[in-house]
Short mmCIF file of C-alpha atoms in Angstrom, two decimals:
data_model
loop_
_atom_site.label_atom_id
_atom_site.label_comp_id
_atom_site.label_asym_id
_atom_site.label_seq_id
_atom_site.Cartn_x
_atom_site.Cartn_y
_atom_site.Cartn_z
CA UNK A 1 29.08 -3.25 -69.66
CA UNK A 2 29.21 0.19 -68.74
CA UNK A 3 28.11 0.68 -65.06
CA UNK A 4 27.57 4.71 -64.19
CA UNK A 5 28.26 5.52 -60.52
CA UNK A 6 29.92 2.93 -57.59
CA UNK A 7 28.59 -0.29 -57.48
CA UNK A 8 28.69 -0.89 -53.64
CA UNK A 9 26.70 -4.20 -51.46
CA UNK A 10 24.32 -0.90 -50.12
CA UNK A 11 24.01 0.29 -54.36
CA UNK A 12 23.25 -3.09 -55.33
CA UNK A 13 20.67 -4.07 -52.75
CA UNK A 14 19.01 -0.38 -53.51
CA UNK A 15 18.86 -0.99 -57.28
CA UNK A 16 17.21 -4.93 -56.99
CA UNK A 17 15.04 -4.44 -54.04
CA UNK A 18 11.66 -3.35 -54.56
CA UNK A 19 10.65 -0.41 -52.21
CA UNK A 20 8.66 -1.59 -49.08
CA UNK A 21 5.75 -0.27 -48.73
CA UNK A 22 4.87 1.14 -45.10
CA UNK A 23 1.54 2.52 -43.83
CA UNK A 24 2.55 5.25 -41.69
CA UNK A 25 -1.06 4.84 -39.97
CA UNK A 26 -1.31 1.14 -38.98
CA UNK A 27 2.84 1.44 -37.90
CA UNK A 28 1.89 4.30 -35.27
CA UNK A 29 -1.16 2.23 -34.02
CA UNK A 30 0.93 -0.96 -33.85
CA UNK A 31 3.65 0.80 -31.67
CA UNK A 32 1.11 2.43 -29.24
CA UNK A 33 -0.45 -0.71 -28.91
CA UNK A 34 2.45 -2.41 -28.05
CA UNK A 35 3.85 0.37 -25.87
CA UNK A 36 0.36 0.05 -23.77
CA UNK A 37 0.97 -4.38 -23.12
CA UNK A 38 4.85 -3.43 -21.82
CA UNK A 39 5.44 -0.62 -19.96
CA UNK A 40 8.84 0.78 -20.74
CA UNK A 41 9.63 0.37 -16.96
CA UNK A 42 9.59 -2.03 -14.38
CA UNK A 43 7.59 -2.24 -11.24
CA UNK A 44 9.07 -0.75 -8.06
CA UNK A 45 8.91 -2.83 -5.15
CA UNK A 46 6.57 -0.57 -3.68
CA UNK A 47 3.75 -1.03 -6.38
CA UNK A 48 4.34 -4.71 -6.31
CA UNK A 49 3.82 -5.09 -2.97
CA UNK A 50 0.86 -2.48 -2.74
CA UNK A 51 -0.87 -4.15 -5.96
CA UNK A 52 -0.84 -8.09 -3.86
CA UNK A 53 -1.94 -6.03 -0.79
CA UNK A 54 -4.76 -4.33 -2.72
CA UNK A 55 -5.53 -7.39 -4.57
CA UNK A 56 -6.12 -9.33 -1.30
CA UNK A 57 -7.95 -6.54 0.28
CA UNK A 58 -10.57 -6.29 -2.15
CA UNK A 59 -11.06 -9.76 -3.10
CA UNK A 60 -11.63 -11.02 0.38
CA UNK A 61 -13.12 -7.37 1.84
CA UNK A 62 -16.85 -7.54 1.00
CA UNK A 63 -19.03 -9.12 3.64
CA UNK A 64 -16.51 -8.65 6.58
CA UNK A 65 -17.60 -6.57 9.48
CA UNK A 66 -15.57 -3.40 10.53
CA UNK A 67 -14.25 -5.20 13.56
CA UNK A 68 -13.02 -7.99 11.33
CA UNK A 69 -11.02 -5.39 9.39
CA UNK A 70 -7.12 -5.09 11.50
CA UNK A 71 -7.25 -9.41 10.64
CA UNK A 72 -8.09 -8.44 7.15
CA UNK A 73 -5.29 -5.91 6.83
CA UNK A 74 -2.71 -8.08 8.90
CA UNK A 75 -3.61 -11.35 6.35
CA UNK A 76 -2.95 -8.90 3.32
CA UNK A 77 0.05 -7.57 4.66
CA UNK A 78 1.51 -10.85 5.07
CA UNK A 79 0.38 -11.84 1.65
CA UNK A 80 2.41 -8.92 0.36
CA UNK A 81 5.66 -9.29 2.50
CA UNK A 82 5.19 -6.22 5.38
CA UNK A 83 4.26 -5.74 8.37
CA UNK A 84 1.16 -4.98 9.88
CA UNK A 85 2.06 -1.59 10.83
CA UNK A 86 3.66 -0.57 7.32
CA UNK A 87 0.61 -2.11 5.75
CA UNK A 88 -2.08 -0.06 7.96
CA UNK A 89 0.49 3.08 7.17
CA UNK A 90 -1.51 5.63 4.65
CA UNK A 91 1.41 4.32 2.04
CA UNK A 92 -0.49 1.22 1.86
CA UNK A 93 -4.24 1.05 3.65
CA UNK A 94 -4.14 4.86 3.12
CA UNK A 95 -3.80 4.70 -0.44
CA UNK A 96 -6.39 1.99 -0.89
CA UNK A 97 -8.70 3.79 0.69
CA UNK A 98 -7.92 7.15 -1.54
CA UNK A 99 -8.29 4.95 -5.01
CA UNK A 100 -11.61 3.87 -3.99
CA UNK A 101 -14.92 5.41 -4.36
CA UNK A 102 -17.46 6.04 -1.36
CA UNK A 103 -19.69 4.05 -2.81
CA UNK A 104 -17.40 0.94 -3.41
CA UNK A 105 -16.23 1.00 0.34
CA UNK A 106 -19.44 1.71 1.44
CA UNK A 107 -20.56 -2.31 2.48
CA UNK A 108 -16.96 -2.85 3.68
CA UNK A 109 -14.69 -2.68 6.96
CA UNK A 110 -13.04 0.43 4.93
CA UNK A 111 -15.70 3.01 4.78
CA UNK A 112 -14.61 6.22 5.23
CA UNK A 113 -15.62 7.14 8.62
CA UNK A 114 -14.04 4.11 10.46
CA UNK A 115 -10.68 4.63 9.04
CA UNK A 116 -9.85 8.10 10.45
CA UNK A 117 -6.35 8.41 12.57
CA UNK A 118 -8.40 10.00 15.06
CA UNK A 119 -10.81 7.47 15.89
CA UNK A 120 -8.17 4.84 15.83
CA UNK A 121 -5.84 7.11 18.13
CA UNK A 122 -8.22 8.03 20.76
CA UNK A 123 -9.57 4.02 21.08
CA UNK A 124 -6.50 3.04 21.15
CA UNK A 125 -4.96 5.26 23.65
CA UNK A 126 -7.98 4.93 26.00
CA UNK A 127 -6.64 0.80 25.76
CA UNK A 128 -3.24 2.36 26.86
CA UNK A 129 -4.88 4.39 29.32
CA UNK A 130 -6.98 1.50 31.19
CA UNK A 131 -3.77 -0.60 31.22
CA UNK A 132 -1.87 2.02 32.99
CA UNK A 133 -4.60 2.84 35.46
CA UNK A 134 -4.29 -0.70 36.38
CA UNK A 135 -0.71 -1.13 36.91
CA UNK A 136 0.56 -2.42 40.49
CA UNK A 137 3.29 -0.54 42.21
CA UNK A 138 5.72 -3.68 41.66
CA UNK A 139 5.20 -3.39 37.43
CA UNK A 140 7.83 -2.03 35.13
CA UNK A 141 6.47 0.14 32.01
CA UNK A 142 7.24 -2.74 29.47
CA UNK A 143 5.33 -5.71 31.51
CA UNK A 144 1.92 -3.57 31.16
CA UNK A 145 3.02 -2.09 27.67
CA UNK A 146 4.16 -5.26 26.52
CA UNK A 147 0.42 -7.35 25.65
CA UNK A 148 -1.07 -4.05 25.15
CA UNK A 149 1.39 -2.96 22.11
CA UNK A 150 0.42 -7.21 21.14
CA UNK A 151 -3.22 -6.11 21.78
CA UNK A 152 -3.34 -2.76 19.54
CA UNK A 153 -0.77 -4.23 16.89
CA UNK A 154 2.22 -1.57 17.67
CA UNK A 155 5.48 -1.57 18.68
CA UNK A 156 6.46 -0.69 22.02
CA UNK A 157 8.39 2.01 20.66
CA UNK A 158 5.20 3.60 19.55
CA UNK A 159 3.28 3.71 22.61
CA UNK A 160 6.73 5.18 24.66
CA UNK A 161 6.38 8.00 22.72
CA UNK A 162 4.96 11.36 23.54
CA UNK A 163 1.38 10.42 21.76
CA UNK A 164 0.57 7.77 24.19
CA UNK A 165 3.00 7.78 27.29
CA UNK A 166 3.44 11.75 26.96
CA UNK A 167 -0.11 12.31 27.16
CA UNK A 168 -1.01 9.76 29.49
CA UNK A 169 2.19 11.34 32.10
CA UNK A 170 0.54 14.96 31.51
CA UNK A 171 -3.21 14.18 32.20
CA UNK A 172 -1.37 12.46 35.60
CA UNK A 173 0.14 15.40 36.36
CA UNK A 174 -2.07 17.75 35.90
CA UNK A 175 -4.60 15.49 37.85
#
């Protein structure tokens, strides 16, 4: 037997095996397709928790009335692991809100025009402002502050600072 050339495992597998044959085509469509089912990455926390929050808020949204819509937000958050005040943050609520038509809010406690800071701020701060005007000499800051923060969903924190306290201490001053 006269063999020409090394006859190596790799030289003998070459020589025997038939050549596949590969459409170039159908392989390219095959790995997009599967590229699209499994994203090459992982979820973030973040867009896990956003996606439950979303999911709740627009599967339970239509029909609700605007005033129903802080018990709507504080069920999803809790659904989704946060608090109500990360979960009305424009991370969460504010994002919703951006990824959504007009037209698909429009029936729903998140139309556009209820959802501005401003409106919320200024209703909320006239709350503040009522509970202040109220207070007897004998109260402390955080015994009026206290069911009104409960009452508005914020910290206590948050209505010491100069947005709400600040501004109500100025207009007192310059009374």
């Amino acid at each position: 037997m006269d063999f020409k050339g090394p006859m190596g495992v790799g030289d003998i597998h070459y020589n025997f095996a038939k050549p596949a044959k590969l459409d170039v085509e159908a392989e390219k469509e095959r790995i997009l397709k599967s590229a699209v089912e499994r994203p090459n990455k992982a979820l973030s926390e973040y867009e896990r928790r956003y996606r439950r929050f979303a999911k709740y808020l627009s599967d339970y949204m239509v029909g609700k009335n605007a005033d129903e819509r802080d018990d709507l937000v504080s069920q999803a958050s809790q659904e989704s692991g946060l608090s109500f005040i990360t979960a009305s943050d424009s991370r969460y609520l504010g994002r919703f809100v951006r990824e959504r038509s007009e037209d698909q809010l429009k029936d729903t406690p998140f139309n556009k025009p209820n959802i501005t800071s401003a409106v919320g701020y200024e209703g909320r701060y006239k709350a503040f402002k009522r509970a202040m005007d109220s207070k007897r000499p004998e109260q402390s800051f955080s015994e009026i502050a206290t069911p009104i923060a409960k009452q508005l969903r914020m910290s206590l924190a948050s209505l010491y600072n100069t947005k709400y306290k600040g501004r109500y201490d100025k207009e007192k001053k310059n009374a």
